[in-house]
Amino acid sequence: MAFIRIIAILWALFSFAVGFLNMFQLGMMGFPDGYRSPYARDIEWIAEILILACYAQGLYFLVIGFRPRNTTGAKLGMSALAALVLIMLPLRLVWTCPQSAACTFAYEAVFRKAMDHGQGG
């Protein structure tokens, strides 16, 4: 049981660290010249929601880690898997989308405009 608590607390700390780093990255958009690309403006609200969800999952796992009741490894594993698939992977995808042809195609289909992420070529 102590092992499960340690894993839950470590996942919570990891979630807070990922949230903080992504919030920092979001705040640095437009640095140093103040220009924010159309892609950055389009994904800003999505990134904010995912970052808040990342902090929420951190709180959830922190509660699981310090809760006196028993938590099974299966419940913790399924919760971590759900958090990974629903929050962490989409958050990573938001920042790496311009490098993926499939993601660029999906972005252009959803937003009905060409991908402009501020990188010249």
CSV table of N, CA and C in Angstrom, one decimal:
chain,number,residue,atom,x,y,z
A,1,MET,N,0.8,-1.2,0.0
A,1,MET,CA,0.0,0.0,0.0
A,1,MET,C,0.9,1.3,0.0
A,2,ALA,N,2.0,1.2,0.7
A,2,ALA,CA,2.9,2.4,0.7
A,2,ALA,C,3.4,2.7,-0.7
A,3,PHE,N,3.7,1.6,-1.5
A,3,PHE,CA,4.2,1.7,-2.8
A,3,PHE,C,3.2,2.4,-3.7
A,4,ILE,N,1.9,2.1,-3.6
A,4,ILE,CA,0.8,2.7,-4.3
A,4,ILE,C,0.7,4.2,-4.0
A,5,ARG,N,0.9,4.5,-2.7
A,5,ARG,CA,0.8,5.9,-2.3
A,5,ARG,C,2.0,6.7,-2.9
A,6,ILE,N,3.2,6.1,-2.9
A,6,ILE,CA,4.3,6.8,-3.4
A,6,ILE,C,4.2,7.1,-4.9
A,7,ILE,N,3.7,6.1,-5.6
A,7,ILE,CA,3.4,6.2,-7.1
A,7,ILE,C,2.4,7.3,-7.3
A,8,ALA,N,1.3,7.4,-6.5
A,8,ALA,CA,0.3,8.4,-6.7
A,8,ALA,C,0.9,9.8,-6.5
A,9,ILE,N,1.7,9.9,-5.4
A,9,ILE,CA,2.3,11.2,-5.1
A,9,ILE,C,3.3,11.6,-6.2
A,10,LEU,N,4.1,10.7,-6.7
A,10,LEU,CA,5.0,11.0,-7.8
A,10,LEU,C,4.3,11.4,-9.0
A,11,TRP,N,3.2,10.7,-9.4
A,11,TRP,CA,2.4,11.1,-10.5
A,11,TRP,C,1.8,12.5,-10.3
A,12,ALA,N,1.4,12.9,-9.1
A,12,ALA,CA,0.9,14.2,-8.8
A,12,ALA,C,2.0,15.2,-9.0
A,13,LEU,N,3.2,15.0,-8.5
A,13,LEU,CA,4.3,15.9,-8.7
A,13,LEU,C,4.6,16.1,-10.2
A,14,PHE,N,4.6,14.9,-10.9
A,14,PHE,CA,4.9,15.0,-12.3
A,14,PHE,C,3.8,15.8,-13.0
A,15,SER,N,2.6,15.7,-12.7
A,15,SER,CA,1.5,16.5,-13.3
A,15,SER,C,1.6,17.9,-13.0
A,16,PHE,N,2.0,18.3,-11.8
A,16,PHE,CA,2.2,19.7,-11.5
A,16,PHE,C,3.4,20.3,-12.3
A,17,ALA,N,4.5,19.5,-12.4
A,17,ALA,CA,5.7,19.9,-13.2
A,17,ALA,C,5.3,20.1,-14.6
A,18,VAL,N,4.6,19.2,-15.2
A,18,VAL,CA,4.2,19.3,-16.6
A,18,VAL,C,3.3,20.5,-16.8
A,19,GLY,N,2.3,20.7,-15.9
A,19,GLY,CA,1.5,21.9,-15.9
A,19,GLY,C,2.2,23.2,-15.8
A,20,PHE,N,3.2,23.2,-14.9
A,20,PHE,CA,4.0,24.5,-14.8
A,20,PHE,C,4.8,24.7,-16.0
A,21,LEU,N,5.5,23.7,-16.6
A,21,LEU,CA,6.3,23.9,-17.7
A,21,LEU,C,5.5,24.3,-19.0
A,22,ASN,N,4.3,23.8,-19.1
A,22,ASN,CA,3.4,24.1,-20.2
A,22,ASN,C,2.9,25.5,-20.0
A,23,MET,N,2.6,25.9,-18.8
A,23,MET,CA,2.1,27.3,-18.5
A,23,MET,C,3.2,28.3,-18.9
A,24,PHE,N,4.4,27.9,-18.5
A,24,PHE,CA,5.6,28.8,-18.8
A,24,PHE,C,5.7,28.9,-20.4
A,25,GLN,N,5.6,27.8,-21.1
A,25,GLN,CA,5.7,27.8,-22.5
A,25,GLN,C,4.6,28.6,-23.1
A,26,LEU,N,3.4,28.5,-22.6
A,26,LEU,CA,2.3,29.3,-23.1
A,26,LEU,C,2.5,30.8,-22.8
A,27,GLY,N,3.1,31.1,-21.7
A,27,GLY,CA,3.4,32.5,-21.4
A,27,GLY,C,4.5,33.1,-22.2
A,28,MET,N,5.4,32.2,-22.8
A,28,MET,CA,6.5,32.7,-23.6
A,28,MET,C,6.1,32.8,-25.1
A,29,MET,N,4.9,32.5,-25.4
A,29,MET,CA,4.5,32.6,-26.8
A,29,MET,C,4.6,34.1,-27.2
A,30,GLY,N,5.3,34.4,-28.3
A,30,GLY,CA,5.4,35.7,-28.8
A,30,GLY,C,6.7,36.3,-28.3
A,31,PHE,N,7.5,35.6,-27.5
A,31,PHE,CA,8.8,36.2,-27.1
A,31,PHE,C,9.8,36.0,-28.2
A,32,PRO,N,10.7,36.9,-28.5
A,32,PRO,CA,11.0,38.1,-27.9
A,32,PRO,C,10.3,39.3,-28.6
A,33,ASP,N,9.7,39.1,-29.7
A,33,ASP,CA,9.2,40.3,-30.5
A,33,ASP,C,7.7,40.5,-30.3
A,34,GLY,N,7.0,39.7,-29.6
A,34,GLY,CA,5.6,39.9,-29.4
A,34,GLY,C,4.7,39.3,-30.5
A,35,TYR,N,5.3,38.8,-31.5
A,35,TYR,CA,4.5,38.2,-32.6
A,35,TYR,C,4.0,36.8,-32.2
A,36,ARG,N,2.7,36.6,-32.2
A,36,ARG,CA,2.0,35.3,-32.0
A,36,ARG,C,1.4,34.9,-33.3
A,37,SER,N,1.8,33.7,-33.7
A,37,SER,CA,1.4,33.2,-35.0
A,37,SER,C,-0.1,32.9,-34.9
A,38,PRO,N,-0.8,32.7,-36.1
A,38,PRO,CA,-2.2,32.3,-36.1
A,38,PRO,C,-2.4,31.0,-35.4
A,39,TYR,N,-1.5,30.0,-35.6
A,39,TYR,CA,-1.6,28.8,-34.9
A,39,TYR,C,-1.5,28.9,-33.4
A,40,ALA,N,-0.6,29.8,-32.9
A,40,ALA,CA,-0.5,30.0,-31.5
A,40,ALA,C,-1.8,30.6,-30.9
A,41,ARG,N,-2.4,31.5,-31.6
A,41,ARG,CA,-3.7,32.1,-31.2
A,41,ARG,C,-4.8,31.1,-31.2
A,42,ASP,N,-4.8,30.2,-32.2
A,42,ASP,CA,-5.9,29.2,-32.3
A,42,ASP,C,-5.8,28.2,-31.2
A,43,ILE,N,-4.6,27.8,-30.8
A,43,ILE,CA,-4.4,26.7,-29.8
A,43,ILE,C,-4.3,27.2,-28.3
A,44,GLU,N,-4.3,28.5,-28.2
A,44,GLU,CA,-4.1,29.0,-26.8
A,44,GLU,C,-5.1,28.5,-25.8
A,45,TRP,N,-6.4,28.6,-26.2
A,45,TRP,CA,-7.5,28.2,-25.3
A,45,TRP,C,-7.5,26.7,-25.0
A,46,ILE,N,-7.1,25.9,-26.0
A,46,ILE,CA,-7.0,24.5,-25.9
A,46,ILE,C,-5.9,24.2,-24.9
A,47,ALA,N,-4.8,24.8,-25.0
A,47,ALA,CA,-3.6,24.6,-24.1
A,47,ALA,C,-4.0,25.0,-22.7
A,48,GLU,N,-4.7,26.1,-22.5
A,48,GLU,CA,-5.1,26.5,-21.2
A,48,GLU,C,-6.0,25.5,-20.5
A,49,ILE,N,-6.9,25.0,-21.2
A,49,ILE,CA,-7.8,24.0,-20.7
A,49,ILE,C,-7.1,22.7,-20.3
A,50,LEU,N,-6.2,22.3,-21.2
A,50,LEU,CA,-5.4,21.1,-20.9
A,50,LEU,C,-4.4,21.3,-19.7
A,51,ILE,N,-3.9,22.5,-19.6
A,51,ILE,CA,-3.0,22.8,-18.4
A,51,ILE,C,-3.8,22.8,-17.1
A,52,LEU,N,-5.0,23.4,-17.1
A,52,LEU,CA,-5.8,23.3,-15.9
A,52,LEU,C,-6.2,21.9,-15.6
A,53,ALA,N,-6.5,21.1,-16.6
A,53,ALA,CA,-6.8,19.7,-16.4
A,53,ALA,C,-5.6,18.9,-15.8
A,54,CYS,N,-4.4,19.3,-16.2
A,54,CYS,CA,-3.2,18.7,-15.7
A,54,CYS,C,-3.0,19.0,-14.2
A,55,TYR,N,-3.3,20.3,-13.9
A,55,TYR,CA,-3.3,20.6,-12.4
A,55,TYR,C,-4.4,19.9,-11.7
A,56,ALA,N,-5.5,19.7,-12.2
A,56,ALA,CA,-6.6,19.0,-11.6
A,56,ALA,C,-6.2,17.6,-11.3
A,57,GLN,N,-5.6,17.0,-12.3
A,57,GLN,CA,-5.2,15.6,-12.1
A,57,GLN,C,-4.1,15.5,-11.1
A,58,GLY,N,-3.3,16.5,-11.0
A,58,GLY,CA,-2.3,16.5,-9.9
A,58,GLY,C,-2.9,16.5,-8.6
A,59,LEU,N,-3.9,17.3,-8.4
A,59,LEU,CA,-4.7,17.4,-7.1
A,59,LEU,C,-5.3,16.0,-6.8
A,60,TYR,N,-5.9,15.4,-7.9
A,60,TYR,CA,-6.6,14.1,-7.7
A,60,TYR,C,-5.6,13.1,-7.2
A,61,PHE,N,-4.5,13.0,-7.8
A,61,PHE,CA,-3.5,12.0,-7.4
A,61,PHE,C,-2.8,12.3,-6.1
A,62,LEU,N,-2.8,13.6,-5.8
A,62,LEU,CA,-2.3,14.0,-4.4
A,62,LEU,C,-3.2,13.5,-3.4
A,63,VAL,N,-4.5,13.7,-3.6
A,63,VAL,CA,-5.5,13.2,-2.7
A,63,VAL,C,-5.5,11.7,-2.5
A,64,ILE,N,-5.3,11.0,-3.7
A,64,ILE,CA,-5.2,9.5,-3.6
A,64,ILE,C,-4.0,9.1,-2.8
A,65,GLY,N,-2.9,9.8,-3.0
A,65,GLY,CA,-1.6,9.5,-2.3
A,65,GLY,C,-1.7,9.7,-0.8
A,66,PHE,N,-2.5,10.7,-0.3
A,66,PHE,CA,-2.5,11.0,1.1
A,66,PHE,C,-3.8,10.5,1.8
A,67,ARG,N,-4.7,9.9,1.0
A,67,ARG,CA,-6.0,9.4,1.6
A,67,ARG,C,-5.7,8.2,2.5
A,68,PRO,N,-6.4,8.1,3.6
A,68,PRO,CA,-6.1,7.0,4.5
A,68,PRO,C,-6.7,5.7,4.0
A,69,ARG,N,-7.8,5.7,3.2
A,69,ARG,CA,-8.4,4.5,2.7
A,69,ARG,C,-7.4,3.8,1.7
A,70,ASN,N,-7.7,2.5,1.6
A,70,ASN,CA,-6.9,1.7,0.6
A,70,ASN,C,-7.2,2.1,-0.8
A,71,THR,N,-6.2,2.2,-1.6
A,71,THR,CA,-6.4,2.4,-3.1
A,71,THR,C,-5.7,1.2,-3.8
A,72,THR,N,-6.4,0.6,-4.6
A,72,THR,CA,-5.8,-0.6,-5.3
A,72,THR,C,-4.9,-0.1,-6.4
A,73,GLY,N,-4.0,-0.9,-6.8
A,73,GLY,CA,-3.1,-0.6,-7.8
A,73,GLY,C,-3.8,-0.6,-9.2
A,74,ALA,N,-4.9,-1.4,-9.3
A,74,ALA,CA,-5.6,-1.3,-10.6
A,74,ALA,C,-6.3,0.0,-10.8
A,75,LYS,N,-6.9,0.5,-9.7
A,75,LYS,CA,-7.6,1.8,-9.8
A,75,LYS,C,-6.6,2.9,-10.1
A,76,LEU,N,-5.4,2.9,-9.4
A,76,LEU,CA,-4.4,3.9,-9.7
A,76,LEU,C,-3.9,3.8,-11.1
A,77,GLY,N,-3.7,2.6,-11.6
A,77,GLY,CA,-3.2,2.4,-12.9
A,77,GLY,C,-4.2,2.8,-14.0
A,78,MET,N,-5.5,2.5,-13.8
A,78,MET,CA,-6.5,3.0,-14.7
A,78,MET,C,-6.6,4.5,-14.7
A,79,SER,N,-6.5,5.1,-13.5
A,79,SER,CA,-6.6,6.6,-13.4
A,79,SER,C,-5.4,7.2,-14.1
A,80,ALA,N,-4.2,6.7,-13.9
A,80,ALA,CA,-3.0,7.2,-14.6
A,80,ALA,C,-3.1,7.1,-16.1
A,81,LEU,N,-3.6,5.9,-16.5
A,81,LEU,CA,-3.7,5.7,-18.0
A,81,LEU,C,-4.7,6.6,-18.6
A,82,ALA,N,-5.9,6.9,-17.9
A,82,ALA,CA,-6.9,7.8,-18.4
A,82,ALA,C,-6.3,9.2,-18.4
A,83,ALA,N,-5.6,9.6,-17.4
A,83,ALA,CA,-4.9,10.9,-17.4
A,83,ALA,C,-3.9,11.1,-18.5
A,84,LEU,N,-3.2,10.0,-18.8
A,84,LEU,CA,-2.2,10.1,-19.8
A,84,LEU,C,-2.8,10.2,-21.2
A,85,VAL,N,-3.9,9.5,-21.5
A,85,VAL,CA,-4.5,9.5,-22.8
A,85,VAL,C,-5.3,10.8,-23.0
A,86,LEU,N,-6.0,11.2,-21.9
A,86,LEU,CA,-7.0,12.3,-22.1
A,86,LEU,C,-6.4,13.7,-21.8
A,87,ILE,N,-5.2,13.8,-21.1
A,87,ILE,CA,-4.7,15.1,-20.8
A,87,ILE,C,-3.2,15.2,-21.3
A,88,MET,N,-2.4,14.3,-20.9
A,88,MET,CA,-0.9,14.5,-21.2
A,88,MET,C,-0.6,14.4,-22.7
A,89,LEU,N,-1.2,13.4,-23.4
A,89,LEU,CA,-0.9,13.2,-24.8
A,89,LEU,C,-1.5,14.3,-25.6
A,90,PRO,N,-2.7,14.8,-25.4
A,90,PRO,CA,-3.2,15.9,-26.2
A,90,PRO,C,-2.4,17.2,-25.9
A,91,LEU,N,-1.9,17.4,-24.7
A,91,LEU,CA,-1.1,18.5,-24.3
A,91,LEU,C,0.2,18.5,-25.1
A,92,ARG,N,0.8,17.4,-25.2
A,92,ARG,CA,2.0,17.2,-26.0
A,92,ARG,C,1.7,17.4,-27.5
A,93,LEU,N,0.6,17.0,-28.0
A,93,LEU,CA,0.2,17.1,-29.4
A,93,LEU,C,0.0,18.6,-29.7
A,94,VAL,N,-0.5,19.4,-28.8
A,94,VAL,CA,-0.8,20.8,-29.1
A,94,VAL,C,0.5,21.5,-29.5
A,95,TRP,N,1.6,21.1,-28.8
A,95,TRP,CA,2.9,21.8,-29.0
A,95,TRP,C,3.7,21.2,-30.2
A,96,THR,N,3.4,20.0,-30.5
A,96,THR,CA,4.2,19.3,-31.6
A,96,THR,C,3.4,19.2,-32.9
A,97,CYS,N,2.2,19.7,-33.0
A,97,CYS,CA,1.4,19.5,-34.2
A,97,CYS,C,2.0,20.1,-35.4
A,98,PRO,N,2.6,21.2,-35.5
A,98,PRO,CA,3.2,21.7,-36.7
A,98,PRO,C,4.3,20.8,-37.3
A,99,GLN,N,4.9,19.9,-36.6
A,99,GLN,CA,5.9,19.0,-37.1
A,99,GLN,C,5.3,17.7,-37.7
A,100,SER,N,4.0,17.5,-37.5
A,100,SER,CA,3.3,16.3,-38.0
A,100,SER,C,2.4,16.6,-39.2
A,101,ALA,N,2.6,15.9,-40.3
A,101,ALA,CA,1.8,16.1,-41.5
A,101,ALA,C,0.4,15.7,-41.2
A,102,ALA,N,0.1,14.6,-40.5
A,102,ALA,CA,-1.3,14.2,-40.2
A,102,ALA,C,-2.0,15.3,-39.3
A,103,CYS,N,-1.3,15.8,-38.3
A,103,CYS,CA,-1.8,16.8,-37.4
A,103,CYS,C,-2.1,18.1,-38.2
A,104,THR,N,-1.1,18.5,-39.0
A,104,THR,CA,-1.3,19.7,-39.8
A,104,THR,C,-2.5,19.5,-40.7
A,105,PHE,N,-2.7,18.4,-41.3
A,105,PHE,CA,-3.9,18.1,-42.2
A,105,PHE,C,-5.2,18.3,-41.3
A,106,ALA,N,-5.2,17.7,-40.1
A,106,ALA,CA,-6.4,17.8,-39.3
A,106,ALA,C,-6.6,19.2,-38.9
A,107,TYR,N,-5.6,20.0,-38.5
A,107,TYR,CA,-5.7,21.4,-38.1
A,107,TYR,C,-6.3,22.2,-39.3
A,108,GLU,N,-5.8,22.0,-40.5
A,108,GLU,CA,-6.3,22.7,-41.7
A,108,GLU,C,-7.8,22.3,-42.0
A,109,ALA,N,-8.2,21.1,-41.7
A,109,ALA,CA,-9.6,20.7,-41.9
A,109,ALA,C,-10.5,21.2,-40.9
A,110,VAL,N,-10.1,21.3,-39.7
A,110,VAL,CA,-10.9,21.8,-38.6
A,110,VAL,C,-11.1,23.3,-38.6
A,111,PHE,N,-9.9,24.0,-38.8
A,111,PHE,CA,-10.0,25.5,-38.7
A,111,PHE,C,-10.2,26.1,-40.1
A,112,ARG,N,-10.1,25.3,-41.2
A,112,ARG,CA,-10.4,25.8,-42.5
A,112,ARG,C,-9.4,26.9,-43.0
A,113,LYS,N,-8.2,26.8,-42.6
A,113,LYS,CA,-7.1,27.7,-43.0
A,113,LYS,C,-5.8,26.9,-43.0
A,114,ALA,N,-4.8,27.5,-43.7
A,114,ALA,CA,-3.5,26.8,-43.8
A,114,ALA,C,-2.8,27.0,-42.5
A,115,MET,N,-1.9,26.0,-42.2
A,115,MET,CA,-1.1,26.0,-41.0
A,115,MET,C,-0.1,27.1,-41.1
A,116,ASP,N,-0.1,28.1,-40.2
A,116,ASP,CA,0.9,29.1,-40.1
A,116,ASP,C,1.3,29.2,-38.6
A,117,HIS,N,2.5,28.5,-38.4
A,117,HIS,CA,3.0,28.5,-37.0
A,117,HIS,C,4.2,29.4,-36.8
A,118,GLY,N,4.4,30.3,-37.7
A,118,GLY,CA,5.4,31.4,-37.5
A,118,GLY,C,6.8,31.0,-38.0
A,119,GLN,N,6.9,29.8,-38.5
A,119,GLN,CA,8.3,29.4,-39.0
A,119,GLN,C,8.4,29.6,-40.5
A,120,GLY,N,9.3,30.4,-40.9
A,120,GLY,CA,9.5,30.7,-42.3
A,120,GLY,C,10.2,29.5,-43.0
A,121,GLY,N,10.3,29.6,-44.3
A,121,GLY,CA,10.9,28.4,-45.0
A,121,GLY,C,11.2,28.7,-46.3
